[in-house]
Amino acid sequence: MGQPLHKPTKVKTQYFTPGFHSDVIWLEDQRDYAVVLMGCTRQYLDGCRADDRYGVFLHELTYLKPYVDSNPGEGEFLRALIRARRVGTGGAHSLPSETIISGEAIVRNFVQGRRYHEVVLGDRPWVLMLWDVFGHVSQLPQIAVGCRFQAVIWSKDIRGAHPLFYQLGPDGTRILTRRLMYGFSDNGGEEDLEYLRACVAEAESLGLDVDLRLDCNDFRPPRPWVVGRTAELARRTPPIVVSGQAHRRYFKHLRQAERRGSIFIPTTARDFEWHHQGTGVAHIDLKIANRLCENTLVNAEKFAAVASQFGARYPWEALDKGWRQVLFSQHHDAITGPCCDRS
């Protein structure tokens, strides 16, 4: 008989990242979802006030920036939580539909988000969260690494995708990737804890002594059985470490284990583009309008740059607003076409 791929191991720590998935439009329009998402943000931050070991992952600018702008004092509270490693941010503007928009737009999305999370909030995000995106371009590793990311988590069940691997880009760049669902059911405390215990088996089957779980379903408010119980959860076997930056600690542990030679992470260069294939052709007018907007903005930047050399003022405010509107519309439940007609 051949040797097993991994040595038998036991999970010593289960990392747990609370949060919520954001759809800026989908079954409702922007106005309705903005109210829900900003309400979720407030509830999670109140959870942080109630439990000094609790934390949350907050990422998309479509709700995070309006919340900070409209709630004086919350920005400083957020920065304090980030310094304490209780709140984590994602480093992207939103979750774009990679396979429909241009590479330039993907870069703009990541740069816009990183600039806000770093400059305004003082975080240094290095794990790119692309949970609900409908497939991923082959150039994602080189784009993500070029934007200073070191790892990626995405969730769609693309057939044959390994749960943990390095994705290899066309230029030879590779990035550590975890395929992981971004949430699980709302059955209640004991049933959810039983689910977490069952998840340990998957990590052990991969030869890992750590596990990671995201509790970030659509528009989910904080879990009552988590807030106020983080100290108790940390005393369980295995301990459950709750933090908005728990996923970063998970990836750090994996890198250390890989350097020690205790785990092997495969590398793959296969195509991960196709998921929800029908969204590539639904509402084709949205796709055409998006590409016209992208090209117009890029050309405007070129002409404005030349004009500025002859004394004209560079119209950065208008260009910035234009890109923000385009990035909003490139959300995975917007340009793809599954949004409601009102949206």
XYZ file of C-alpha atoms in Angstrom:
343
model
C 0.000 0.000 0.000
C 1.165 3.575 -0.716
C 1.888 6.148 1.949
C -1.008 8.479 2.939
C -0.840 12.019 1.532
C -1.068 13.548 5.033
C 0.055 12.368 8.434
C -2.807 11.747 10.902
C -3.396 14.864 13.004
C -5.825 16.443 15.450
C -7.243 19.949 15.186
C -5.893 22.102 18.000
C -7.683 25.366 17.175
C -10.840 26.300 15.289
C -10.779 29.860 13.958
C -14.178 31.541 13.624
C -14.783 34.792 11.691
C -18.194 36.458 12.275
C -19.681 38.903 9.800
C -22.311 39.181 7.100
C -22.426 38.897 3.331
C -23.440 42.068 1.513
C -25.639 42.269 -1.562
C -25.959 45.940 -2.456
C -28.799 45.117 -4.842
C -30.454 41.795 -5.597
C -34.030 40.951 -4.582
C -34.410 44.523 -3.315
C -32.942 47.824 -4.445
C -30.060 49.857 -3.063
C -32.175 51.879 -0.640
C -33.672 48.865 1.133
C -30.395 46.958 1.389
C -28.476 50.023 2.585
C -30.783 50.246 5.605
C -30.321 46.539 6.378
C -26.534 46.563 5.920
C -25.926 49.665 8.008
C -28.177 48.159 10.673
C -26.084 44.976 10.643
C -22.921 47.041 11.029
C -24.317 48.790 14.090
C -25.436 45.526 15.699
C -22.009 43.923 15.240
C -20.224 46.937 16.680
C -22.648 46.874 19.612
C -21.669 43.210 20.026
C -18.045 44.333 20.248
C -19.026 46.802 22.964
C -20.866 44.101 24.905
C -18.122 41.457 24.657
C -14.517 42.633 24.820
C -13.277 39.467 23.063
C -15.774 39.551 20.212
C -14.936 40.810 16.719
C -16.362 41.080 13.208
C -15.203 41.134 9.604
C -16.388 44.249 7.725
C -15.446 44.712 4.104
C -17.580 46.303 1.388
C -17.354 50.071 0.984
C -20.965 50.193 -0.199
C -22.113 49.967 3.434
C -18.969 50.552 5.513
C -18.128 54.032 4.221
C -21.720 55.381 4.507
C -21.931 53.963 8.028
C -18.720 55.643 9.173
C -19.623 58.906 7.411
C -23.099 59.081 8.993
C -22.128 58.007 12.540
C -19.642 60.427 14.135
C -17.280 58.685 16.527
C -17.718 55.216 15.034
C -14.667 55.666 12.838
C -12.382 56.013 15.843
C -14.072 53.068 17.569
C -13.503 50.963 14.444
C -9.846 51.974 14.285
C -9.402 50.977 17.931
C -10.973 47.558 17.268
C -8.694 47.050 14.257
C -5.628 47.904 16.337
C -6.818 45.352 18.900
C -7.125 42.756 16.072
C -10.810 42.271 16.749
C -12.151 43.809 13.520
C -10.779 42.916 10.108
C -11.408 44.484 6.700
C -11.184 42.961 3.263
C -9.153 45.308 1.085
C -11.664 45.437 -1.801
C -14.430 47.854 -2.758
C -16.956 45.027 -3.147
C -17.357 41.523 -4.561
C -17.180 42.117 -8.338
C -18.261 39.828 -11.138
C -14.724 39.030 -12.297
C -15.560 37.165 -15.501
C -17.732 39.960 -16.968
C -15.795 43.145 -16.165
C -12.359 44.218 -17.403
C -9.058 43.498 -15.684
C -8.641 47.242 -15.169
C -11.927 47.329 -13.241
C -10.844 44.422 -11.019
C -7.638 46.300 -10.167
C -9.604 49.503 -9.453
C -11.946 47.558 -7.167
C -9.076 46.211 -5.070
C -7.145 49.494 -5.009
C -10.221 51.547 -4.026
C -11.038 49.182 -1.179
C -7.451 48.880 0.042
C -7.000 52.652 0.048
C -10.072 53.161 2.254
C -9.314 50.300 4.634
C -5.681 51.371 5.012
C -5.789 55.173 4.887
C -9.109 55.820 6.623
C -9.357 52.853 9.002
C -5.699 51.985 9.542
C -6.002 48.271 8.694
C -3.554 46.228 6.607
C -5.781 43.587 4.951
C -3.949 40.783 3.161
C -6.667 38.106 2.789
C -8.951 38.801 -0.173
C -12.555 37.717 0.435
C -14.451 36.909 -2.791
C -17.128 34.673 -1.292
C -20.129 34.866 -3.601
C -18.402 35.741 -6.879
C -19.654 33.660 -9.835
C -16.337 32.207 -10.971
C -12.791 33.571 -11.037
C -10.471 34.688 -13.826
C -7.200 32.868 -14.378
C -5.291 36.141 -13.809
C -6.645 36.498 -10.254
C -3.356 35.379 -8.602
C -1.247 38.021 -10.344
C -3.849 40.765 -9.833
C -4.298 39.901 -6.147
C -0.565 39.609 -5.423
C 0.036 42.848 -7.329
C -2.454 44.496 -4.959
C -0.514 43.108 -1.958
C -2.782 40.201 -1.064
C -1.258 36.958 0.170
C -4.316 34.675 0.295
C -7.833 34.387 -1.130
C -11.070 32.849 0.149
C -13.922 32.129 -2.247
C -17.029 30.027 -1.807
C -18.757 28.896 -4.988
C -18.751 25.136 -5.415
C -16.916 24.979 -8.732
C -16.785 21.296 -9.609
C -13.486 19.619 -8.799
C -11.948 22.555 -6.917
C -9.770 21.432 -4.005
C -10.608 22.995 -0.602
C -7.031 24.281 -0.111
C -4.540 24.992 -2.893
C -2.266 27.490 -4.584
C -3.836 28.983 -7.713
C -1.215 29.516 -10.431
C -1.690 32.483 -12.751
C -0.602 32.690 -16.419
C 2.514 34.711 -15.499
C 3.644 32.141 -12.895
C 2.342 34.036 -9.866
C 0.533 31.843 -7.349
C -1.599 32.651 -4.329
C -2.808 30.534 -1.414
C -6.528 29.859 -1.853
C -9.183 28.407 0.456
C -12.558 27.340 -0.934
C -14.964 27.698 1.981
C -18.649 28.447 2.331
C -19.158 31.839 3.916
C -21.954 30.806 6.259
C -24.053 28.025 7.689
C -27.539 27.484 9.049
C -29.322 29.287 11.893
C -30.383 26.272 13.911
C -29.404 27.625 17.312
C -26.448 27.435 19.653
C -26.088 23.735 20.387
C -26.870 22.583 16.838
C -24.430 25.119 15.414
C -21.740 23.996 17.829
C -22.371 20.422 16.739
C -21.895 21.549 13.134
C -18.576 23.182 14.051
C -17.454 19.967 15.723
C -18.308 18.053 12.547
C -16.221 20.489 10.475
C -13.100 19.450 12.370
C -13.051 16.197 10.393
C -12.527 18.055 7.098
C -9.462 19.870 8.421
C -8.014 16.643 9.794
C -8.584 14.903 6.455
C -6.349 17.577 4.895
C -3.642 16.957 7.473
C -4.311 20.286 9.215
C -4.246 20.958 12.939
C -6.349 24.144 12.526
C -9.790 24.753 11.049
C -11.458 27.913 9.752
C -15.167 28.718 9.605
C -16.871 31.874 8.336
C -20.218 32.821 9.857
C -21.169 35.457 7.288
C -24.479 34.591 5.642
C -26.500 37.187 3.727
C -27.478 40.143 5.951
C -26.962 38.032 9.071
C -27.096 39.876 12.427
C -24.763 38.777 15.260
C -25.291 35.294 16.681
C -26.826 35.451 20.184
C -24.931 32.312 21.226
C -21.565 33.845 20.280
C -21.733 37.383 21.687
C -20.988 37.203 25.400
C -19.644 33.631 25.188
C -16.297 34.135 23.426
C -14.284 33.390 26.581
C -16.264 30.180 27.114
C -15.817 29.163 23.457
C -12.059 29.673 23.781
C -12.008 27.075 26.590
C -13.669 24.351 24.518
C -11.833 21.395 22.956
C -10.717 22.372 20.417
C -10.848 26.051 21.377
C -12.960 28.291 19.114
C -11.147 31.592 18.537
C -13.639 34.328 17.556
C -12.270 37.385 15.751
C -12.823 39.556 12.705
C -9.221 38.676 11.836
C -9.401 34.947 12.679
C -8.914 33.994 9.012
C -5.576 35.824 8.968
C -4.380 33.812 11.946
C -5.491 30.654 10.148
C -3.411 31.444 7.053
C -0.381 32.392 9.153
C -0.614 29.000 10.838
C -0.811 27.245 7.454
C 2.296 29.025 6.181
C 4.232 28.075 9.305
C 3.150 24.438 8.977
C 4.127 24.431 5.304
C 7.583 25.817 6.102
C 8.026 23.063 8.695
C 7.090 20.491 6.081
C 4.165 19.161 8.121
C 1.571 19.837 5.378
C 1.558 19.784 1.581
C -0.588 22.295 -0.336
C -1.051 21.439 -4.039
C -0.726 23.972 -6.875
C -3.267 24.110 -9.702
C -3.600 26.214 -12.855
C -7.054 25.037 -13.895
C -9.950 27.235 -14.985
C -12.269 28.396 -12.178
C -14.334 30.734 -14.348
C -17.648 28.975 -14.735
C -20.380 29.110 -12.122
C -23.979 30.261 -12.684
C -23.188 30.272 -16.409
C -26.498 31.846 -17.366
C -25.532 35.112 -15.701
C -22.917 35.630 -18.424
C -25.639 36.299 -21.011
C -28.612 37.492 -18.908
C -29.508 41.194 -19.305
C -26.827 41.705 -21.943
C -27.645 45.427 -22.043
C -26.071 45.736 -18.579
C -22.829 44.173 -19.854
C -22.678 46.465 -22.901
C -23.384 49.590 -20.834
C -20.709 48.578 -18.326
C -18.031 48.176 -20.990
C -18.945 51.548 -22.555
C -18.620 53.180 -19.121
C -15.261 51.502 -18.433
C -13.818 52.569 -21.789
C -15.142 56.115 -21.448
C -13.543 56.537 -18.023
C -10.177 55.126 -19.100
C -10.121 57.377 -22.182
C -11.164 60.394 -20.112
C -8.249 59.755 -17.751
C -5.807 59.632 -20.661
C -7.047 62.858 -22.231
C -7.212 64.578 -18.837
C -3.633 63.561 -18.083
C -2.432 65.084 -21.358
C -4.512 68.224 -20.833
C -3.087 68.670 -17.337
C 0.388 68.965 -18.884
C -0.887 72.035 -20.741
C -2.258 73.703 -17.623
C -5.759 72.212 -17.331
C -6.936 71.072 -13.905
C -7.152 67.285 -13.654
C -10.851 66.448 -12.959
C -10.166 63.861 -10.284
C -13.476 64.406 -8.440
C -15.589 63.603 -11.505
C -13.427 60.622 -12.479
C -13.488 59.285 -8.933
C -17.281 59.550 -8.827
C -17.559 57.841 -12.201
C -15.424 54.889 -11.093
C -17.380 54.552 -7.837
C -20.642 54.302 -9.793
C -19.166 51.722 -12.159
C -17.714 49.646 -9.294
C -21.077 49.669 -7.536
C -22.792 48.360 -10.674
C -20.188 45.589 -11.116
C -21.350 43.823 -7.964
C -21.897 40.079 -8.442
C -25.670 40.394 -8.076
C -25.927 43.510 -10.249
C -24.170 43.348 -13.635
C -24.688 39.579 -13.714
C -28.427 40.102 -14.128
C -30.150 38.186 -11.285
C -31.228 41.462 -9.613
C -34.892 42.396 -9.552
C -36.279 44.684 -12.245
C -36.691 47.546 -9.793
C -32.966 47.388 -9.007
